[in-house]
Amino acid sequence: MGKKFTNPYISEMDNYKDIIITEKISNHPVKPFPDTQPLKSIIDIGCGSGNFLRKYAQNNPDFSFYGFELRFKRLVKGAIKFKKRDISNIRLIRDRAENIRDWIKEKSIDEIYVNFPDPWAKKKRQLKHRLVTREYLTELFKLLKPTGHFIFKTDHPIYFQWTMDRLNIHDHFKVIEYSDDLHQSEYDKANIPTEFEQLFKGKGFPVYYIRSIVQP
Ligand SMILES: C[S@@+](CC[C@H](N)C(=O)[O-])C[C@H]1O[C@@H](n2cnc3c(N)ncnc32)[C@H](O)[C@@H]1O
């Protein structure tokens, strides 16, 4: 009989309990941190191994950062990097991004990023798996402060247009910046590249970008 494979990163997550949150202690949203009111609160959905969070948090120690990610290895890799650099203002939540409202308090977030989500584009029937839907945007709207931003980046032109269309018809979002070639645009200066972004940039592919703001 073949040996059963156990992902070694599952048990390794225990070494980073101060960073990686795996279960809700009670039925309440994740405890805000640091204890003092953060200047801003930021979410990265599908954060991978956390390079974007790390770079953003390093320059903003007064902000609180939350990353949602499913993959154990990426979570552990992220936590290792944060520890190594003494970054203490990031929490990684191991749960499906679809459950975000279980974790985060309403109207408490300044910026929500969806960076390079899986495009689910191989077959038409996969489209139902795309994270950005009208309903999901409504859930994110409920978490954002009245001055909040939703930011989306992708290498996938069709997902870019799909998200643009959904934002444009949504009553509670207004697109304020966009580019079909972020790195050649005026918005590149303020941009923080993610892991996947660097891969695509290296291959010479354009990156598509949208920034929207909440409207009542
Ligand atoms: C293409 S990668 C992009 C990673 C990172 N944002 C970047 O730009 O480098 C997409 C990430 O989203 C995660 N992911 C996919 N579906 C998810 C879901 N439903 N909830 C949370 N994370 C998810 C994947 O595990 C993967 O790490």
PDB file of C-alpha atoms and ligand atoms in Angstrom:
ATOM      1  CA  MET A   1       0.000   0.000   0.000  1.00  0.00           C
ATOM      2  CA  GLY A   2       1.332   3.488  -0.894  1.00  0.00           C
ATOM      3  CA  LYS A   3       2.377   5.873   1.828  1.00  0.00           C
ATOM      4  CA  LYS A   4      -0.184   8.592   2.576  1.00  0.00           C
ATOM      5  CA  PHE A   5       1.147  12.084   1.783  1.00  0.00           C
ATOM      6  CA  THR A   6       0.772  14.645   4.515  1.00  0.00           C
ATOM      7  CA  ASN A   7       1.549  18.223   3.654  1.00  0.00           C
ATOM      8  CA  PRO A   8       4.445  19.161   6.006  1.00  0.00           C
ATOM      9  CA  TYR A   9       3.375  22.806   5.972  1.00  0.00           C
ATOM     10  CA  ILE A  10       0.158  22.003   7.841  1.00  0.00           C
ATOM     11  CA  SER A  11       2.017  21.197  11.052  1.00  0.00           C
ATOM     12  CA  GLU A  12       4.545  23.962  10.415  1.00  0.00           C
ATOM     13  CA  MET A  13       1.731  26.472  10.604  1.00  0.00           C
ATOM     14  CA  ASP A  14       1.682  25.805  14.369  1.00  0.00           C
ATOM     15  CA  ASN A  15       5.045  27.583  14.683  1.00  0.00           C
ATOM     16  CA  TYR A  16       3.479  30.808  13.431  1.00  0.00           C
ATOM     17  CA  LYS A  17       0.289  30.992  15.451  1.00  0.00           C
ATOM     18  CA  ASP A  18       0.959  34.652  16.195  1.00  0.00           C
ATOM     19  CA  ILE A  19       0.715  35.392  12.448  1.00  0.00           C
ATOM     20  CA  ILE A  20      -1.415  32.680  10.831  1.00  0.00           C
ATOM     21  CA  ILE A  21      -4.982  32.465  12.082  1.00  0.00           C
ATOM     22  CA  THR A  22      -6.776  29.249  11.243  1.00  0.00           C
ATOM     23  CA  GLU A  23      -9.902  29.214  13.321  1.00  0.00           C
ATOM     24  CA  LYS A  24     -12.166  31.702  14.885  1.00  0.00           C
ATOM     25  CA  ILE A  25     -11.965  31.598  18.647  1.00  0.00           C
ATOM     26  CA  SER A  26     -15.559  32.686  18.964  1.00  0.00           C
ATOM     27  CA  ASN A  27     -18.173  33.968  16.664  1.00  0.00           C
ATOM     28  CA  HIS A  28     -16.564  37.388  16.568  1.00  0.00           C
ATOM     29  CA  PRO A  29     -14.460  39.028  13.875  1.00  0.00           C
ATOM     30  CA  VAL A  30     -10.705  38.643  14.178  1.00  0.00           C
ATOM     31  CA  LYS A  31      -9.342  40.766  17.009  1.00  0.00           C
ATOM     32  CA  PRO A  32      -8.094  44.087  15.660  1.00  0.00           C
ATOM     33  CA  PHE A  33      -4.416  44.791  16.119  1.00  0.00           C
ATOM     34  CA  PRO A  34      -2.251  46.470  17.182  1.00  0.00           C
ATOM     35  CA  ASP A  35      -4.103  47.341  20.383  1.00  0.00           C
ATOM     36  CA  THR A  36      -4.089  50.985  19.426  1.00  0.00           C
ATOM     37  CA  GLN A  37      -6.334  52.058  16.566  1.00  0.00           C
ATOM     38  CA  PRO A  38      -4.450  51.451  13.292  1.00  0.00           C
ATOM     39  CA  LEU A  39      -4.062  54.426  11.005  1.00  0.00           C
ATOM     40  CA  LYS A  40      -5.423  52.282   8.186  1.00  0.00           C
ATOM     41  CA  SER A  41      -6.568  48.683   7.747  1.00  0.00           C
ATOM     42  CA  ILE A  42      -5.708  46.836   4.544  1.00  0.00           C
ATOM     43  CA  ILE A  43      -6.812  43.458   3.139  1.00  0.00           C
ATOM     44  CA  ASP A  44      -5.053  41.394   0.455  1.00  0.00           C
ATOM     45  CA  ILE A  45      -7.318  38.633  -0.895  1.00  0.00           C
ATOM     46  CA  GLY A  46      -5.425  35.570  -2.183  1.00  0.00           C
ATOM     47  CA  CYS A  47      -2.182  37.022  -0.863  1.00  0.00           C
ATOM     48  CA  GLY A  48       0.072  34.119  -1.907  1.00  0.00           C
ATOM     49  CA  SER A  49       3.286  34.135   0.109  1.00  0.00           C
ATOM     50  CA  GLY A  50       2.795  37.726   1.131  1.00  0.00           C
ATOM     51  CA  ASN A  51       5.384  39.784  -0.766  1.00  0.00           C
ATOM     52  CA  PHE A  52       2.905  42.579  -1.430  1.00  0.00           C
ATOM     53  CA  LEU A  53       1.860  42.655   2.241  1.00  0.00           C
ATOM     54  CA  ARG A  54       5.452  42.566   3.396  1.00  0.00           C
ATOM     55  CA  LYS A  55       6.530  45.512   1.251  1.00  0.00           C
ATOM     56  CA  TYR A  56       3.443  47.551   2.109  1.00  0.00           C
ATOM     57  CA  ALA A  57       3.631  46.787   5.856  1.00  0.00           C
ATOM     58  CA  GLN A  58       7.342  47.497   6.131  1.00  0.00           C
ATOM     59  CA  ASN A  59       6.776  51.132   5.129  1.00  0.00           C
ATOM     60  CA  ASN A  60       3.591  51.508   7.167  1.00  0.00           C
ATOM     61  CA  PRO A  61       4.073  50.198  10.696  1.00  0.00           C
ATOM     62  CA  ASP A  62       0.959  52.095  11.872  1.00  0.00           C
ATOM     63  CA  PHE A  63      -1.345  50.181   9.532  1.00  0.00           C
ATOM     64  CA  SER A  64      -2.924  46.751  10.110  1.00  0.00           C
ATOM     65  CA  PHE A  65      -2.776  44.187   7.303  1.00  0.00           C
ATOM     66  CA  TYR A  66      -4.863  41.055   6.753  1.00  0.00           C
ATOM     67  CA  GLY A  67      -4.092  38.473   4.059  1.00  0.00           C
ATOM     68  CA  PHE A  68      -6.508  35.708   3.031  1.00  0.00           C
ATOM     69  CA  GLU A  69      -4.911  32.600   1.554  1.00  0.00           C
ATOM     70  CA  LEU A  70      -5.701  28.892   1.271  1.00  0.00           C
ATOM     71  CA  ARG A  71      -2.352  27.284   0.526  1.00  0.00           C
ATOM     72  CA  PHE A  72      -0.395  26.113   3.563  1.00  0.00           C
ATOM     73  CA  LYS A  73       3.027  26.454   1.959  1.00  0.00           C
ATOM     74  CA  ARG A  74       2.408  30.042   0.883  1.00  0.00           C
ATOM     75  CA  LEU A  75       1.103  30.953   4.339  1.00  0.00           C
ATOM     76  CA  VAL A  76       4.159  29.494   6.055  1.00  0.00           C
ATOM     77  CA  LYS A  77       6.543  31.140   3.568  1.00  0.00           C
ATOM     78  CA  GLY A  78       4.856  34.467   4.240  1.00  0.00           C
ATOM     79  CA  ALA A  79       5.033  34.091   8.013  1.00  0.00           C
ATOM     80  CA  ILE A  80       8.752  33.191   7.824  1.00  0.00           C
ATOM     81  CA  LYS A  81       9.470  36.355   5.822  1.00  0.00           C
ATOM     82  CA  PHE A  82       7.522  38.580   8.212  1.00  0.00           C
ATOM     83  CA  LYS A  83       9.266  37.100  11.261  1.00  0.00           C
ATOM     84  CA  LYS A  84      12.705  37.446   9.695  1.00  0.00           C
ATOM     85  CA  ARG A  85      12.114  41.150   9.139  1.00  0.00           C
ATOM     86  CA  ASP A  86      10.380  41.724  12.480  1.00  0.00           C
ATOM     87  CA  ILE A  87       7.149  42.797  10.839  1.00  0.00           C
ATOM     88  CA  SER A  88       4.364  42.456  13.379  1.00  0.00           C
ATOM     89  CA  ASN A  89       1.438  44.253  11.742  1.00  0.00           C
ATOM     90  CA  ILE A  90       0.269  41.457   9.397  1.00  0.00           C
ATOM     91  CA  ARG A  91      -2.137  38.602  10.087  1.00  0.00           C
ATOM     92  CA  LEU A  92      -2.690  35.801   7.580  1.00  0.00           C
ATOM     93  CA  ILE A  93      -6.084  34.153   7.672  1.00  0.00           C
ATOM     94  CA  ARG A  94      -6.344  30.608   6.346  1.00  0.00           C
ATOM     95  CA  ASP A  95      -9.851  30.566   4.953  1.00  0.00           C
ATOM     96  CA  ARG A  96     -11.678  30.945   1.689  1.00  0.00           C
ATOM     97  CA  ALA A  97     -11.915  34.567   0.620  1.00  0.00           C
ATOM     98  CA  GLU A  98     -15.626  33.940   0.150  1.00  0.00           C
ATOM     99  CA  ASN A  99     -15.937  33.783   3.979  1.00  0.00           C
ATOM    100  CA  ILE A 100     -14.329  37.173   4.508  1.00  0.00           C
ATOM    101  CA  ARG A 101     -17.372  38.638   6.242  1.00  0.00           C
ATOM    102  CA  ASP A 102     -17.027  36.056   9.043  1.00  0.00           C
ATOM    103  CA  TRP A 103     -13.650  37.529   9.956  1.00  0.00           C
ATOM    104  CA  ILE A 104     -13.739  41.243   9.382  1.00  0.00           C
ATOM    105  CA  LYS A 105     -15.857  43.895  11.054  1.00  0.00           C
ATOM    106  CA  GLU A 106     -18.207  45.972   8.901  1.00  0.00           C
ATOM    107  CA  LYS A 107     -17.014  49.402   7.771  1.00  0.00           C
ATOM    108  CA  SER A 108     -13.540  48.855   9.236  1.00  0.00           C
ATOM    109  CA  ILE A 109     -11.308  48.589   6.148  1.00  0.00           C
ATOM    110  CA  ASP A 110      -9.582  51.285   4.091  1.00  0.00           C
ATOM    111  CA  GLU A 111      -8.322  49.256   1.138  1.00  0.00           C
ATOM    112  CA  ILE A 112      -9.113  45.813  -0.273  1.00  0.00           C
ATOM    113  CA  TYR A 113      -6.745  44.366  -2.886  1.00  0.00           C
ATOM    114  CA  VAL A 114      -7.418  41.470  -5.232  1.00  0.00           C
ATOM    115  CA  ASN A 115      -4.085  40.885  -6.939  1.00  0.00           C
ATOM    116  CA  PHE A 116      -3.860  38.385  -9.787  1.00  0.00           C
ATOM    117  CA  PRO A 117      -6.805  36.160  -8.842  1.00  0.00           C
ATOM    118  CA  ASP A 118      -7.132  32.805 -10.591  1.00  0.00           C
ATOM    119  CA  PRO A 119      -8.880  33.670 -13.891  1.00  0.00           C
ATOM    120  CA  TRP A 120     -10.866  30.413 -14.235  1.00  0.00           C
ATOM    121  CA  ALA A 121     -10.840  30.870 -17.977  1.00  0.00           C
ATOM    122  CA  LYS A 122     -10.109  27.452 -19.478  1.00  0.00           C
ATOM    123  CA  LYS A 123     -13.747  26.415 -19.851  1.00  0.00           C
ATOM    124  CA  LYS A 124     -16.970  28.395 -19.826  1.00  0.00           C
ATOM    125  CA  ARG A 125     -18.383  26.395 -16.918  1.00  0.00           C
ATOM    126  CA  GLN A 126     -15.424  27.482 -14.741  1.00  0.00           C
ATOM    127  CA  LEU A 127     -16.560  31.107 -14.829  1.00  0.00           C
ATOM    128  CA  LYS A 128     -18.756  30.483 -11.794  1.00  0.00           C
ATOM    129  CA  HIS A 129     -15.556  30.150  -9.724  1.00  0.00           C
ATOM    130  CA  ARG A 130     -14.407  33.705 -10.418  1.00  0.00           C
ATOM    131  CA  LEU A 131     -14.112  35.601  -7.173  1.00  0.00           C
ATOM    132  CA  VAL A 132     -15.235  38.979  -8.443  1.00  0.00           C
ATOM    133  CA  THR A 133     -18.984  38.937  -8.857  1.00  0.00           C
ATOM    134  CA  ARG A 134     -21.584  41.617  -8.268  1.00  0.00           C
ATOM    135  CA  GLU A 135     -22.560  39.833  -5.025  1.00  0.00           C
ATOM    136  CA  TYR A 136     -18.977  39.589  -3.791  1.00  0.00           C
ATOM    137  CA  LEU A 137     -18.391  43.278  -4.499  1.00  0.00           C
ATOM    138  CA  THR A 138     -21.431  44.008  -2.341  1.00  0.00           C
ATOM    139  CA  GLU A 139     -19.878  41.967   0.486  1.00  0.00           C
ATOM    140  CA  LEU A 140     -16.633  43.933   0.142  1.00  0.00           C
ATOM    141  CA  PHE A 141     -18.550  47.209   0.104  1.00  0.00           C
ATOM    142  CA  LYS A 142     -19.971  46.292   3.529  1.00  0.00           C
ATOM    143  CA  LEU A 143     -16.458  45.893   4.957  1.00  0.00           C
ATOM    144  CA  LEU A 144     -15.076  49.111   3.505  1.00  0.00           C
ATOM    145  CA  LYS A 145     -15.182  52.458   5.273  1.00  0.00           C
ATOM    146  CA  PRO A 146     -17.120  55.211   3.445  1.00  0.00           C
ATOM    147  CA  THR A 147     -13.778  56.432   2.048  1.00  0.00           C
ATOM    148  CA  GLY A 148     -12.590  52.904   1.171  1.00  0.00           C
ATOM    149  CA  HIS A 149     -10.890  51.682  -1.999  1.00  0.00           C
ATOM    150  CA  PHE A 150     -11.111  48.404  -3.906  1.00  0.00           C
ATOM    151  CA  ILE A 151      -8.052  47.681  -6.074  1.00  0.00           C
ATOM    152  CA  PHE A 152      -7.746  44.943  -8.690  1.00  0.00           C
ATOM    153  CA  LYS A 153      -4.756  43.796 -10.754  1.00  0.00           C
ATOM    154  CA  THR A 154      -4.510  41.008 -13.302  1.00  0.00           C
ATOM    155  CA  ASP A 155      -2.542  39.783 -16.297  1.00  0.00           C
ATOM    156  CA  HIS A 156      -5.785  38.588 -17.844  1.00  0.00           C
ATOM    157  CA  PRO A 157      -7.485  41.106 -20.194  1.00  0.00           C
ATOM    158  CA  ILE A 158     -10.850  39.350 -20.076  1.00  0.00           C
ATOM    159  CA  TYR A 159     -10.948  39.246 -16.259  1.00  0.00           C
ATOM    160  CA  PHE A 160      -9.958  42.938 -16.275  1.00  0.00           C
ATOM    161  CA  GLN A 161     -12.929  43.798 -18.494  1.00  0.00           C
ATOM    162  CA  TRP A 162     -15.205  41.492 -16.467  1.00  0.00           C
ATOM    163  CA  THR A 163     -14.300  43.324 -13.239  1.00  0.00           C
ATOM    164  CA  MET A 164     -14.541  46.745 -14.868  1.00  0.00           C
ATOM    165  CA  ASP A 165     -18.058  45.919 -16.113  1.00  0.00           C
ATOM    166  CA  ARG A 166     -19.164  44.749 -12.665  1.00  0.00           C
ATOM    167  CA  LEU A 167     -17.744  47.822 -10.946  1.00  0.00           C
ATOM    168  CA  ASN A 168     -19.286  50.175 -13.478  1.00  0.00           C
ATOM    169  CA  ILE A 169     -22.787  48.852 -12.930  1.00  0.00           C
ATOM    170  CA  HIS A 170     -22.404  48.599  -9.144  1.00  0.00           C
ATOM    171  CA  ASP A 171     -24.193  51.363  -7.243  1.00  0.00           C
ATOM    172  CA  HIS A 172     -21.560  51.449  -4.482  1.00  0.00           C
ATOM    173  CA  PHE A 173     -18.315  51.626  -6.457  1.00  0.00           C
ATOM    174  CA  LYS A 174     -16.844  54.204  -8.784  1.00  0.00           C
ATOM    175  CA  VAL A 175     -13.726  53.514 -10.883  1.00  0.00           C
ATOM    176  CA  ILE A 176     -11.226  56.344 -10.385  1.00  0.00           C
ATOM    177  CA  GLU A 177      -8.078  54.928 -12.024  1.00  0.00           C
ATOM    178  CA  TYR A 178      -7.407  52.216 -14.561  1.00  0.00           C
ATOM    179  CA  SER A 179      -4.764  51.127 -17.004  1.00  0.00           C
ATOM    180  CA  ASP A 180      -4.273  48.310 -19.475  1.00  0.00           C
ATOM    181  CA  ASP A 181      -0.511  48.644 -19.022  1.00  0.00           C
ATOM    182  CA  LEU A 182       0.144  49.612 -15.416  1.00  0.00           C
ATOM    183  CA  HIS A 183       3.925  49.598 -15.623  1.00  0.00           C
ATOM    184  CA  GLN A 184       3.920  52.097 -18.487  1.00  0.00           C
ATOM    185  CA  SER A 185       1.322  54.314 -16.824  1.00  0.00           C
ATOM    186  CA  GLU A 186       1.348  57.239 -14.403  1.00  0.00           C
ATOM    187  CA  TYR A 187       0.092  54.841 -11.683  1.00  0.00           C
ATOM    188  CA  ASP A 188       3.266  52.757 -11.695  1.00  0.00           C
ATOM    189  CA  LYS A 189       5.047  55.096  -9.299  1.00  0.00           C
ATOM    190  CA  ALA A 190       2.733  54.260  -6.409  1.00  0.00           C
ATOM    191  CA  ASN A 191       2.445  50.595  -7.338  1.00  0.00           C
ATOM    192  CA  ILE A 192       3.699  47.797  -5.081  1.00  0.00           C
ATOM    193  CA  PRO A 193       4.447  44.731  -7.242  1.00  0.00           C
ATOM    194  CA  THR A 194       3.279  41.288  -6.141  1.00  0.00           C
ATOM    195  CA  GLU A 195       5.024  37.930  -6.741  1.00  0.00           C
ATOM    196  CA  PHE A 196       2.900  37.087  -9.763  1.00  0.00           C
ATOM    197  CA  GLU A 197       3.210  40.603 -11.099  1.00  0.00           C
ATOM    198  CA  GLN A 198       6.987  40.322 -11.127  1.00  0.00           C
ATOM    199  CA  LEU A 199       6.737  37.054 -13.032  1.00  0.00           C
ATOM    200  CA  PHE A 200       4.496  38.586 -15.691  1.00  0.00           C
ATOM    201  CA  LYS A 201       6.572  41.741 -15.890  1.00  0.00           C
ATOM    202  CA  GLY A 202       9.680  39.614 -16.397  1.00  0.00           C
ATOM    203  CA  LYS A 203       7.997  37.948 -19.370  1.00  0.00           C
ATOM    204  CA  GLY A 204       7.057  41.336 -20.852  1.00  0.00           C
ATOM    205  CA  PHE A 205       3.292  40.912 -20.341  1.00  0.00           C
ATOM    206  CA  PRO A 206       1.201  43.994 -19.527  1.00  0.00           C
ATOM    207  CA  VAL A 207      -0.525  44.269 -16.166  1.00  0.00           C
ATOM    208  CA  TYR A 208      -4.110  45.511 -15.983  1.00  0.00           C
ATOM    209  CA  TYR A 209      -5.090  47.714 -13.070  1.00  0.00           C
ATOM    210  CA  ILE A 210      -8.272  49.209 -11.574  1.00  0.00           C
ATOM    211  CA  ARG A 211      -8.770  51.390  -8.494  1.00  0.00           C
ATOM    212  CA  SER A 212     -12.286  52.166  -7.366  1.00  0.00           C
ATOM    213  CA  ILE A 213     -13.764  54.081  -4.458  1.00  0.00           C
ATOM    214  CA  VAL A 214     -16.819  53.414  -2.400  1.00  0.00           C
ATOM    215  CA  GLN A 215     -19.846  55.591  -2.886  1.00  0.00           C
ATOM    216  CA  PRO A 216     -22.870  55.610  -0.561  1.00  0.00           C
TER     217      PRO A 216
HETATM  218  C1  LIG B   1      -2.473  33.607  -8.930  1.00  0.00           C
HETATM  219  S1  LIG B   1      -2.136  33.614  -7.223  1.00  0.00           S
HETATM  220  C2  LIG B   1      -1.737  35.324  -6.864  1.00  0.00           C
HETATM  221  C3  LIG B   1      -0.996  35.501  -5.568  1.00  0.00           C
HETATM  222  C4  LIG B   1      -0.674  36.951  -5.185  1.00  0.00           C
HETATM  223  N1  LIG B   1      -1.872  37.733  -4.992  1.00  0.00           N
HETATM  224  C5  LIG B   1       0.218  37.608  -6.216  1.00  0.00           C
HETATM  225  O1  LIG B   1      -0.272  38.491  -6.927  1.00  0.00           O
HETATM  226  O2  LIG B   1       1.384  37.237  -6.302  1.00  0.00           O
HETATM  227  C6  LIG B   1      -3.762  33.461  -6.524  1.00  0.00           C
HETATM  228  C7  LIG B   1      -3.733  33.118  -5.042  1.00  0.00           C
HETATM  229  O3  LIG B   1      -5.052  33.109  -4.547  1.00  0.00           O
HETATM  230  C8  LIG B   1      -5.215  31.995  -3.686  1.00  0.00           C
HETATM  231  N2  LIG B   1      -6.656  31.663  -3.706  1.00  0.00           N
HETATM  232  C9  LIG B   1      -7.345  31.137  -4.738  1.00  0.00           C
HETATM  233  N3  LIG B   1      -8.652  31.005  -4.413  1.00  0.00           N
HETATM  234  C10 LIG B   1      -8.771  31.472  -3.141  1.00  0.00           C
HETATM  235  C11 LIG B   1      -9.879  31.599  -2.244  1.00  0.00           C
HETATM  236  N4  LIG B   1     -11.096  31.217  -2.604  1.00  0.00           N
HETATM  237  N5  LIG B   1      -9.647  32.116  -1.022  1.00  0.00           N
HETATM  238  C12 LIG B   1      -8.391  32.507  -0.643  1.00  0.00           C
HETATM  239  N6  LIG B   1      -7.316  32.417  -1.457  1.00  0.00           N
HETATM  240  C13 LIG B   1      -7.496  31.899  -2.679  1.00  0.00           C
HETATM  241  C14 LIG B   1      -4.330  30.928  -4.279  1.00  0.00           C
HETATM  242  O4  LIG B   1      -3.976  29.927  -3.349  1.00  0.00           O
HETATM  243  C15 LIG B   1      -3.147  31.738  -4.766  1.00  0.00           C
HETATM  244  O5  LIG B   1      -2.138  31.851  -3.803  1.00  0.00           O
END
